[in-house]
Short mmCIF file of C-alpha atoms in Angstrom, two decimals:
data_model
loop_
_atom_site.label_atom_id
_atom_site.label_comp_id
_atom_site.label_asym_id
_atom_site.label_seq_id
_atom_site.Cartn_x
_atom_site.Cartn_y
_atom_site.Cartn_z
CA MET N 1 166.63 74.23 114.29
CA THR N 2 162.81 73.57 113.81
CA GLU N 3 159.81 75.07 115.44
CA PRO N 4 158.68 72.23 117.91
CA ILE N 5 155.14 70.88 116.94
CA ILE N 6 153.70 70.60 120.13
CA LYS N 7 155.13 72.63 123.49
CA PHE N 8 154.50 71.82 127.11
CA ASP N 9 155.32 74.88 129.11
CA LYS N 10 155.28 75.02 132.88
CA VAL N 11 152.04 73.08 132.59
CA VAL N 12 150.14 72.07 135.72
CA LYS N 13 147.15 69.51 135.53
CA ARG N 14 145.51 68.92 138.92
CA PHE N 15 142.97 66.27 139.83
CA GLY N 16 141.26 67.74 143.20
CA SER N 17 144.44 67.91 144.99
CA HIS N 18 146.14 65.35 143.37
CA THR N 19 149.24 67.08 140.88
CA VAL N 20 149.25 65.40 138.11
CA LEU N 21 151.24 67.46 135.74
CA ASP N 22 153.73 69.60 138.21
CA HIS N 23 155.58 72.22 135.87
CA LEU N 24 155.93 70.19 133.07
CA ASP N 25 158.17 71.42 130.40
CA PHE N 26 157.89 69.16 127.15
CA GLU N 27 158.85 69.31 123.08
CA VAL N 28 158.10 67.23 120.48
CA ASN N 29 159.73 68.14 116.76
CA PRO N 30 157.71 67.26 113.77
CA GLY N 31 157.95 64.05 112.71
CA GLU N 32 159.74 63.06 115.75
CA MET N 33 158.59 59.44 117.70
CA VAL N 34 158.18 59.63 121.38
CA THR N 35 157.37 57.34 123.71
CA ILE N 36 156.41 57.92 127.29
CA ILE N 37 157.21 55.45 130.04
CA GLY N 38 156.93 55.82 133.47
CA PRO N 39 154.94 53.97 136.52
CA SER N 40 151.10 54.39 136.35
CA GLY N 41 150.04 57.79 138.00
CA SER N 42 153.59 59.54 136.36
CA GLY N 43 151.02 61.57 134.13
CA LYS N 44 151.86 60.20 130.87
CA SER N 45 148.16 59.63 129.84
CA THR N 46 147.47 62.72 131.15
CA VAL N 47 149.81 64.84 128.85
CA LEU N 48 147.90 62.82 125.58
CA ARG N 49 144.39 63.82 126.93
CA ILE N 50 145.45 67.06 127.24
CA LEU N 51 146.25 67.58 124.00
CA MET N 52 143.50 65.35 122.77
CA THR N 53 141.14 68.36 124.69
CA LEU N 54 139.98 65.45 127.07
CA GLU N 55 141.35 67.29 130.19
CA GLN N 56 142.09 70.91 130.90
CA ILE N 57 144.67 72.29 132.24
CA GLN N 58 144.89 74.69 135.57
CA ASP N 59 147.87 76.41 134.65
CA GLY N 60 150.76 76.86 131.81
CA VAL N 61 150.58 76.93 128.20
CA VAL N 62 150.31 74.08 125.45
CA THR N 63 151.24 74.78 122.25
CA VAL N 64 150.45 72.87 119.26
CA GLU N 65 152.29 73.92 115.47
CA GLY N 66 153.06 77.34 117.55
CA GLU N 67 149.02 77.81 118.48
CA PRO N 68 147.79 77.93 121.84
CA LEU N 69 145.87 74.82 122.30
CA TRP N 70 143.77 75.50 125.55
CA HIS N 71 143.93 79.40 124.68
CA GLU N 72 143.12 81.67 121.86
CA ARG N 73 144.80 84.79 121.43
CA LYS N 74 142.59 87.77 121.61
CA ASN N 75 143.71 91.57 121.45
CA GLY N 76 147.00 90.32 122.32
CA ASP N 77 145.87 88.11 125.73
CA LEU N 78 145.62 84.53 126.14
CA VAL N 79 142.04 83.81 126.94
CA PRO N 80 140.64 80.30 127.87
CA ALA N 81 139.90 78.79 124.63
CA SER N 82 136.41 78.39 122.68
CA GLU N 83 134.91 75.41 121.45
CA LYS N 84 135.04 76.59 117.96
CA HIS N 85 139.23 77.13 118.86
CA LEU N 86 139.23 73.64 119.95
CA ARG N 87 137.73 72.14 116.85
CA LYS N 88 140.30 73.64 114.98
CA MET N 89 143.00 72.48 117.07
CA ARG N 90 141.69 69.03 117.44
CA GLU N 91 141.90 68.85 113.53
CA LYS N 92 145.84 68.36 113.87
CA LEU N 93 144.95 65.61 116.38
CA GLY N 94 144.48 61.81 116.07
CA MET N 95 143.99 59.52 119.40
CA VAL N 96 144.43 55.98 119.89
CA PHE N 97 142.55 54.58 122.87
CA GLN N 98 143.73 51.83 125.46
CA GLN N 99 140.07 50.41 125.43
CA PHE N 100 139.65 50.83 121.54
CA ASN N 101 136.59 52.89 122.18
CA LEU N 102 134.78 52.19 118.87
CA PHE N 103 131.44 53.08 118.18
CA PRO N 104 129.61 48.90 118.68
CA HIS N 105 126.48 49.91 116.71
CA MET N 106 128.50 50.92 113.52
CA THR N 107 129.81 48.73 111.21
CA VAL N 108 133.84 49.10 110.72
CA LEU N 109 133.27 50.80 107.50
CA ARG N 110 130.92 53.27 109.30
CA ASN N 111 133.49 53.87 112.13
CA LEU N 112 135.80 54.61 109.77
CA THR N 113 133.33 57.63 107.63
CA GLU N 114 131.37 58.79 110.30
CA ALA N 115 133.70 61.49 111.20
CA PRO N 116 135.55 62.29 108.06
CA ARG N 117 131.67 62.44 106.27
CA GLN N 118 130.25 64.83 109.56
CA VAL N 119 133.14 66.65 110.74
CA LEU N 120 135.51 66.97 107.05
CA GLY N 121 132.59 66.84 104.82
CA LEU N 122 133.72 64.44 102.64
CA SER N 123 130.93 62.58 100.22
CA LYS N 124 130.14 58.98 101.28
CA LYS N 125 132.41 57.57 97.88
CA ASP N 126 135.10 59.59 98.89
CA ALA N 127 134.68 58.61 102.72
CA THR N 128 134.35 54.81 101.49
CA GLU N 129 137.70 55.01 99.48
CA ARG N 130 139.39 56.67 102.30
CA ALA N 131 138.72 54.34 104.52
CA GLU N 132 139.01 51.18 102.43
CA GLU N 133 142.48 52.26 101.98
CA LEU N 134 142.77 52.89 105.18
CA LEU N 135 141.94 49.16 106.48
CA GLU N 136 144.16 47.30 103.69
CA ARG N 137 146.95 49.81 105.49
CA VAL N 138 145.66 47.99 108.28
CA GLY N 139 145.05 44.24 106.83
CA LEU N 140 141.66 44.46 107.94
CA SER N 141 139.95 44.67 104.16
CA ASP N 142 137.77 41.74 104.38
CA GLN N 143 136.04 42.93 107.95
CA ALA N 144 134.48 46.42 106.93
CA SER N 145 131.00 45.02 106.99
CA LYS N 146 131.55 43.50 110.71
CA PHE N 147 130.70 45.16 113.98
CA PRO N 148 133.26 45.59 116.35
CA HIS N 149 132.37 42.65 118.91
CA GLN N 150 132.65 40.16 115.98
CA LEU N 151 136.68 41.19 115.67
CA SER N 152 139.46 40.38 117.64
CA GLY N 153 140.93 42.43 120.39
CA GLY N 154 143.68 43.58 118.17
CA GLN N 155 141.72 43.63 114.94
CA GLN N 156 139.77 46.02 117.05
CA GLN N 157 142.90 48.27 117.82
CA ARG N 158 143.52 48.38 114.38
CA VAL N 159 140.33 49.89 113.07
CA GLY N 160 140.46 52.25 116.22
CA ILE N 161 144.14 53.11 114.73
CA ALA N 162 142.27 53.31 111.11
CA ARG N 163 139.62 55.49 112.41
CA ALA N 164 141.94 58.48 113.86
CA LEU N 165 144.37 58.29 110.58
CA ALA N 166 141.09 59.24 108.30
CA MET N 167 140.88 62.31 109.72
CA ARG N 168 144.18 62.93 108.21
CA PRO N 169 145.85 64.05 111.55
CA LYS N 170 149.47 65.69 112.05
CA ILE N 171 150.05 64.07 115.45
CA MET N 172 148.96 60.77 116.36
CA LEU N 173 148.46 60.02 119.98
CA PHE N 174 148.46 56.29 121.08
CA ASP N 175 147.32 55.97 124.81
CA GLU N 176 148.65 52.19 125.76
CA PRO N 177 147.49 51.22 122.62
CA THR N 178 148.25 47.23 123.56
CA SER N 179 147.40 47.29 127.27
CA ALA N 180 144.25 45.88 126.75
CA LEU N 181 144.91 43.13 124.53
CA ASP N 182 145.80 39.46 125.04
CA PRO N 183 149.95 38.81 124.59
CA GLU N 184 149.40 37.00 121.41
CA LEU N 185 147.26 39.96 119.71
CA VAL N 186 150.08 42.50 120.55
CA GLY N 187 152.33 42.11 117.82
CA GLU N 188 150.01 42.80 115.38
CA VAL N 189 149.32 46.47 116.57
CA LEU N 190 152.36 46.98 117.22
CA LYS N 191 153.58 46.14 113.45
CA VAL N 192 150.89 48.90 112.33
CA ILE N 193 152.22 51.52 114.77
CA ARG N 194 155.61 50.39 113.45
CA GLN N 195 154.82 50.92 109.89
CA LEU N 196 153.49 54.26 110.55
CA ALA N 197 156.82 55.30 112.65
CA ASN N 198 158.90 54.13 109.56
CA GLU N 199 157.30 56.54 107.27
CA HIS N 200 158.14 59.37 109.24
CA GLU N 201 155.06 61.62 107.71
CA LEU N 202 153.09 61.77 111.07
CA THR N 203 154.48 63.02 114.54
CA MET N 204 153.63 60.39 117.15
CA LEU N 205 153.31 60.20 120.45
CA LEU N 206 153.34 56.85 122.47
CA VAL N 207 152.40 55.95 126.03
CA THR N 208 153.20 52.11 126.16
CA HIS N 209 154.29 49.38 128.69
CA GLU N 210 156.20 47.61 125.86
CA MET N 211 159.77 48.29 126.29
CA GLN N 212 161.25 46.36 123.77
CA PHE N 213 159.03 47.94 121.26
CA ALA N 214 159.96 51.58 122.25
CA ARG N 215 163.53 50.82 122.49
CA GLN N 216 163.28 50.02 118.12
CA VAL N 217 160.63 52.17 117.31
CA SER N 218 161.03 55.54 119.28
CA ASP N 219 163.22 58.49 117.77
CA ARG N 220 163.33 59.53 121.45
CA VAL N 221 162.56 57.99 125.05
CA CYS N 222 161.05 59.90 127.84
CA PHE N 223 160.81 58.37 131.47
CA PHE N 224 157.98 60.48 133.40
CA ASP N 225 157.95 60.33 137.24
CA LYS N 226 155.70 62.06 139.54
CA GLY N 227 154.60 64.46 137.13
CA ARG N 228 157.72 65.59 135.38
CA ILE N 229 160.17 64.07 132.79
CA GLU N 230 162.86 62.31 135.04
CA GLU N 231 165.20 61.69 132.01
CA GLN N 232 165.19 61.32 128.33
CA GLY N 233 167.28 60.79 126.06
CA PRO N 234 167.81 58.53 122.61
CA PRO N 235 166.47 54.80 123.09
CA GLU N 236 169.73 53.04 123.47
CA GLU N 237 171.23 55.54 125.77
CA LEU N 238 168.27 55.31 128.18
CA PHE N 239 167.50 52.15 127.99
CA THR N 240 171.38 50.87 128.62
CA ASP N 241 172.97 53.61 130.60
CA PRO N 242 170.61 55.38 132.35
CA LYS N 243 171.38 58.55 134.42
CA ARG N 244 169.22 58.87 137.10
CA GLU N 245 168.60 56.40 140.31
CA ARG N 246 164.77 56.72 139.43
CA THR N 247 165.15 55.60 135.85
CA ARG N 248 167.78 52.66 136.53
CA GLU N 249 165.06 51.77 139.01
CA PHE N 250 162.11 51.90 137.34
CA LEU N 251 163.74 49.90 134.15
CA LYS N 252 165.08 47.44 136.54
CA ALA N 253 161.68 46.06 137.69
CA VAL N 254 160.01 46.09 134.38
CA LEU N 255 162.82 44.67 132.47
CA ASP N 256 164.06 42.09 135.10
CA PRO N 257 160.89 41.91 137.23
CA ASP N 258 162.50 38.69 138.88
CA ALA N 259 165.89 40.19 139.66
CA MET E 1 71.56 50.96 125.56
CA LEU E 2 75.03 52.67 125.01
CA PHE E 3 76.88 53.46 121.61
CA GLY E 4 73.73 52.15 119.55
CA TYR E 5 74.33 47.88 121.69
CA GLU E 6 71.60 46.58 123.85
CA TRP E 7 72.79 44.77 126.74
CA ASP E 8 70.81 41.72 127.81
CA THR E 9 69.86 41.44 131.88
CA SER E 10 67.36 38.58 131.61
CA ALA E 11 68.99 35.58 131.33
CA GLY E 12 72.02 35.76 134.04
CA PRO E 13 75.43 37.03 134.50
CA LEU E 14 77.27 35.03 131.55
CA VAL E 15 74.44 36.17 129.09
CA PHE E 16 74.61 40.05 130.80
CA ALA E 17 78.72 40.13 130.12
CA TRP E 18 78.74 39.08 126.54
CA SER E 19 76.34 41.16 125.38
CA ILE E 20 77.74 44.24 126.85
CA LEU E 21 81.27 42.94 125.65
CA PRO E 22 81.21 44.89 122.44
CA ILE E 23 79.99 48.16 124.36
CA LEU E 24 83.56 47.73 126.45
CA LEU E 25 85.60 47.02 123.68
CA THR E 26 84.51 50.43 122.43
CA GLY E 27 85.97 51.59 125.80
CA VAL E 28 88.87 50.00 125.64
CA LEU E 29 90.00 51.39 122.35
CA VAL E 30 90.08 54.87 124.09
CA THR E 31 92.03 53.59 127.01
CA ILE E 32 94.71 52.23 124.24
CA GLN E 33 94.77 55.55 122.41
CA ALA E 34 95.35 57.43 125.47
CA ALA E 35 97.56 55.20 126.61
CA VAL E 36 99.39 55.46 123.22
CA LEU E 37 99.12 58.80 122.94
CA GLY E 38 100.16 59.81 126.54
CA PHE E 39 103.43 57.39 125.89
CA GLY E 40 104.26 58.90 122.96
CA ILE E 41 103.90 62.47 124.29
CA ALA E 42 106.06 61.49 127.77
CA LEU E 43 108.55 59.59 124.97
CA VAL E 44 109.28 62.77 123.48
CA LEU E 45 108.68 65.48 126.25
CA GLY E 46 110.72 63.09 128.68
CA LEU E 47 113.82 63.14 126.27
CA VAL E 48 113.62 66.70 125.92
CA LEU E 49 113.37 67.17 129.43
CA ALA E 50 116.21 64.91 129.61
CA VAL E 51 118.57 67.35 127.76
CA LEU E 52 117.46 70.32 129.11
CA LYS E 53 118.30 68.95 132.87
CA ALA E 54 121.83 67.83 131.31
CA ALA E 55 122.27 71.57 130.06
CA PRO E 56 125.67 73.09 130.61
CA SER E 57 123.97 76.08 131.55
CA ARG E 58 122.06 76.35 135.05
CA LEU E 59 119.69 79.28 132.91
CA ILE E 60 118.56 75.75 131.32
CA SER E 61 119.10 73.39 133.76
CA TRP E 62 117.65 74.76 136.91
CA PRO E 63 113.95 75.53 135.42
CA ALA E 64 114.10 72.27 133.72
CA HIS E 65 114.89 70.44 137.07
CA GLY E 66 112.13 72.67 138.56
CA VAL E 67 109.81 71.80 136.15
CA ALA E 68 110.25 68.10 136.22
CA GLU E 69 110.04 68.51 139.99
CA PHE E 70 106.77 70.23 140.22
CA VAL E 71 105.23 67.69 137.77
CA ARG E 72 106.16 64.69 139.76
CA ASP E 73 105.34 65.68 142.71
CA THR E 74 101.45 66.95 142.09
CA PRO E 75 98.99 64.16 141.56
CA LEU E 76 98.10 63.70 138.07
CA LEU E 77 94.14 64.45 138.93
CA ILE E 78 95.07 67.84 139.92
CA GLN E 79 97.62 68.52 136.97
CA LEU E 80 94.40 66.89 134.78
CA PHE E 81 91.75 69.49 136.46
CA PHE E 82 94.10 72.14 135.76
CA LEU E 83 94.53 71.54 132.08
CA TYR E 84 90.83 70.55 131.60
CA TYR E 85 89.30 73.46 133.87
CA VAL E 86 91.39 76.30 133.89
CA LEU E 87 93.27 76.50 130.51
CA PRO E 88 89.99 76.96 128.84
CA GLU E 89 89.94 80.43 130.70
CA TYR E 90 92.63 81.43 128.72
CA GLY E 91 91.47 80.50 125.72
CA LEU E 92 93.32 77.11 125.32
CA LEU E 93 90.41 74.68 124.47
CA LEU E 94 91.51 71.09 124.29
CA PRO E 95 89.13 68.15 123.73
CA ALA E 96 88.75 65.82 126.83
CA PHE E 97 90.32 63.07 125.28
CA MET E 98 93.23 65.33 123.92
CA THR E 99 93.54 67.27 127.31
CA GLY E 100 93.67 63.44 129.53
CA ALA E 101 96.30 62.72 126.88
CA LEU E 102 98.28 65.34 127.37
CA ALA E 103 98.15 65.38 131.30
CA LEU E 104 99.17 61.49 131.22
CA GLY E 105 101.99 62.81 129.11
CA ILE E 106 103.09 65.49 130.82
CA GLN E 107 103.32 63.45 134.44
CA TYR E 108 105.40 60.72 132.59
CA SER E 109 107.80 62.75 131.10
CA ALA E 110 109.08 63.84 134.23
CA TYR E 111 109.38 60.33 135.03
CA MET E 112 111.04 59.01 131.69
CA ALA E 113 113.03 62.28 131.75
CA GLU E 114 114.91 60.09 134.81
CA VAL E 115 114.82 56.50 132.45
CA TYR E 116 116.74 58.52 129.96
CA ARG E 117 119.09 60.04 131.86
CA GLY E 118 120.41 56.93 133.50
CA GLY E 119 120.47 55.32 130.00
CA ILE E 120 122.50 58.35 129.04
CA GLU E 121 124.62 58.12 131.67
CA ALA E 122 125.34 54.27 131.48
CA VAL E 123 127.03 54.94 127.82
CA ALA E 124 130.70 54.79 128.49
CA ARG E 125 132.74 57.56 128.78
CA GLY E 126 135.41 56.24 126.20
CA GLN E 127 132.51 56.51 123.67
CA ARG E 128 132.22 60.45 124.40
CA GLU E 129 136.06 60.68 124.20
CA ALA E 130 136.08 58.97 120.95
CA ALA E 131 133.98 61.26 119.63
CA ARG E 132 135.46 64.10 120.51
CA ALA E 133 138.99 63.05 119.62
CA LEU E 134 137.25 62.46 116.38
CA ASN E 135 135.87 66.23 116.14
CA LEU E 136 132.18 65.22 116.21
CA SER E 137 130.08 67.79 117.29
CA SER E 138 128.20 67.76 120.66
CA ALA E 139 124.76 67.50 118.64
CA ARG E 140 125.74 64.52 115.97
CA THR E 141 127.74 63.02 119.43
CA PHE E 142 124.36 62.53 121.42
CA THR E 143 121.93 61.87 118.36
CA HIS E 144 124.49 59.14 116.81
CA VAL E 145 126.52 57.92 119.29
CA VAL E 146 124.99 58.29 122.38
CA LEU E 147 121.14 57.72 122.15
CA PRO E 148 121.99 54.54 120.06
CA GLN E 149 123.45 52.93 122.48
CA ALA E 150 121.21 54.41 125.56
CA ILE E 151 117.94 53.60 123.74
CA PRO E 152 118.19 49.43 123.97
CA ARG E 153 119.03 49.66 127.75
CA ILE E 154 115.99 51.43 128.81
CA ILE E 155 113.22 50.02 126.55
CA PRO E 156 112.33 47.86 129.32
CA ALA E 157 112.28 50.40 131.74
CA LEU E 158 109.94 52.73 129.45
CA GLY E 159 107.94 49.97 128.61
CA ASN E 160 107.11 49.41 132.12
CA TYR E 161 105.58 53.11 132.30
CA LEU E 162 103.40 52.49 128.95
CA VAL E 163 101.81 49.71 131.00
CA SER E 164 101.78 52.27 133.96
CA ILE E 165 100.17 54.75 131.71
CA MET E 166 97.56 52.49 130.87
CA LYS E 167 96.56 51.66 134.59
CA ASP E 168 96.41 55.64 134.99
CA VAL E 169 94.09 56.27 132.29
CA PRO E 170 90.77 55.56 134.26
CA ILE E 171 91.29 58.64 135.93
CA LEU E 172 90.36 60.71 132.77
CA SER E 173 86.87 59.65 133.61
CA VAL E 174 86.59 62.23 135.80
CA VAL E 175 86.76 64.50 132.89
CA THR E 176 84.13 62.72 130.80
CA VAL E 177 86.83 60.78 128.86
CA MET E 178 84.63 58.01 127.85
CA GLU E 179 86.99 54.99 128.32
CA LEU E 180 87.22 51.78 129.71
CA LEU E 181 86.22 52.29 133.40
CA ASN E 182 83.98 55.25 132.78
CA VAL E 183 81.65 53.32 130.45
CA ALA E 184 81.92 50.20 132.49
CA LYS E 185 80.19 52.72 135.34
CA ILE E 186 77.82 54.28 133.34
CA ILE E 187 76.60 50.55 132.44
CA GLY E 188 76.35 50.01 136.29
CA ASP E 189 74.44 53.07 136.67
CA ARG E 190 71.69 51.86 133.70
CA THR E 191 71.39 48.45 135.11
CA PHE E 192 72.23 48.92 138.73
CA ASN E 193 74.25 45.53 138.08
CA TYR E 194 77.93 46.98 138.89
CA ILE E 195 79.51 43.60 139.58
CA VAL E 196 79.37 42.62 135.73
CA PRO E 197 80.95 45.29 134.45
CA LEU E 198 83.64 46.49 136.74
CA SER E 199 84.85 42.52 136.86
CA LEU E 200 84.89 42.47 133.15
CA VAL E 201 86.86 45.81 133.24
CA GLY E 202 89.54 44.00 135.93
CA LEU E 203 89.87 40.71 133.35
CA ILE E 204 90.11 43.17 130.57
CA TYR E 205 92.70 45.37 131.97
CA LEU E 206 94.82 42.06 133.24
CA ILE E 207 94.79 40.52 129.53
CA MET E 208 95.87 44.15 127.97
CA THR E 209 98.84 44.71 130.74
CA LEU E 210 99.93 40.66 130.57
CA ILE E 211 99.75 41.37 126.10
CA ALA E 212 101.68 44.62 127.12
CA ALA E 213 104.22 43.18 129.71
CA GLY E 214 104.89 40.31 127.02
CA GLY E 215 105.59 42.76 124.25
CA VAL E 216 108.41 44.82 126.18
CA ARG E 217 109.83 41.19 127.17
CA TYR E 218 110.29 40.81 123.36
CA LEU E 219 111.60 43.95 122.35
CA ASP E 220 113.92 43.94 125.26
CA LYS E 221 115.24 40.34 123.66
CA THR E 222 115.38 40.96 120.59
CA LEU E 223 117.17 44.32 120.46
CA PRO E 224 120.59 44.20 120.49
CA LYS E 225 122.36 44.99 123.61
CA LYS E 226 125.12 46.80 121.73
CA GLY E 227 123.32 49.53 120.52
CA ILE E 228 120.77 49.79 117.63
CA ALA E 229 123.00 49.53 114.49
CA LEU E 230 123.99 51.96 112.03
CA LYS E 231 124.79 50.96 108.93
#
């Protein structure tokens, strides 16, 4: 049994009096592609945001590669993490946002080279080479000198994926990457994600409403409801033979909304 | 005679007006210099104040709030007198012009800090989150992600303050700065004709502020809304 690369241990997250994650236990193995589905407000995006250190947790422990994320060990005690520790942990993770969040005042190339140069200390030449390689991988070699607003939504999101990959993370987090896209642009983004999943080099966590896609590419699908994992399993099993009533309801509602 | 120019009161108001124009223009120059210098000080000091006010530590943000509030809620004239008459007692002796520009700069920095804050807060939260996810330092995020997107949005507001500062420059006449109004007043004192020089001051001010406002509008139109491009 391999050590999980991500581990949530009784994690509690509250926004005011609203509990988003309720003593969540959750594990992801290295190289695994896990899709999180569930109704909105079920805490699925929060899982990714906690991992990317965009949201703090109130209780429990999150570990990444065996090291606590929001805490650090000091003289045998777990104390809240310093910014230095968070920066070190963040290196392991990359995130793709629903709204792309590209830097609008930078060219596509600069979007991809800014962090590698500033954070990883790459030379301009190396960062540019890395960026060009990634742009080719996402099929945007000819767009390097354009600004984000000159691209379509699908192209912007592919730049978003390339930008995250440029930091060479071990874990990629996709937070509803196609939800803000016109339907005809969804495919080009999913194609890139599928490629990444097939390479099996990255551990991937995907929050999505694209059920068909989740079924095809995931190693495991987790159904979130009310801040907990209601049910999880291999996609074929979860989609064809869900065990829990709540899962059945949800899948029926999203897969067959007219019925 | 003033600054080496003679005036001519013998042939009616138009000739008089024409003859004092060169003298008034030396005053215009001082007014513009004071306004631009004061504006420059306010631009820098205002940004510093905005950053300090937003500091995570209360040890920094509270004094910054206090200073800004104090400066905003006391009259410019009192601050000017303080800088001009009180500071020299503690050994800080500045020329009248510098004191005046400094007073304007300090007063307006408190207003501009608010403009900066608004502009900075208007930058989408997702931008900061993306920078964080990419592990950019908070300093780098501020200077290379937030500010380039905030500045184009606040140019009109900053420009309005430039016009405003220009209109506050006459206050500096009380500490002997030879700006436009002061020059006009001296001409009036000497010739017993106030209506012509003071009317000219009003007219010159109207022209200056119209030009400045036009410049601001031009900048607002030409600056890209998406932020200052970083190649």
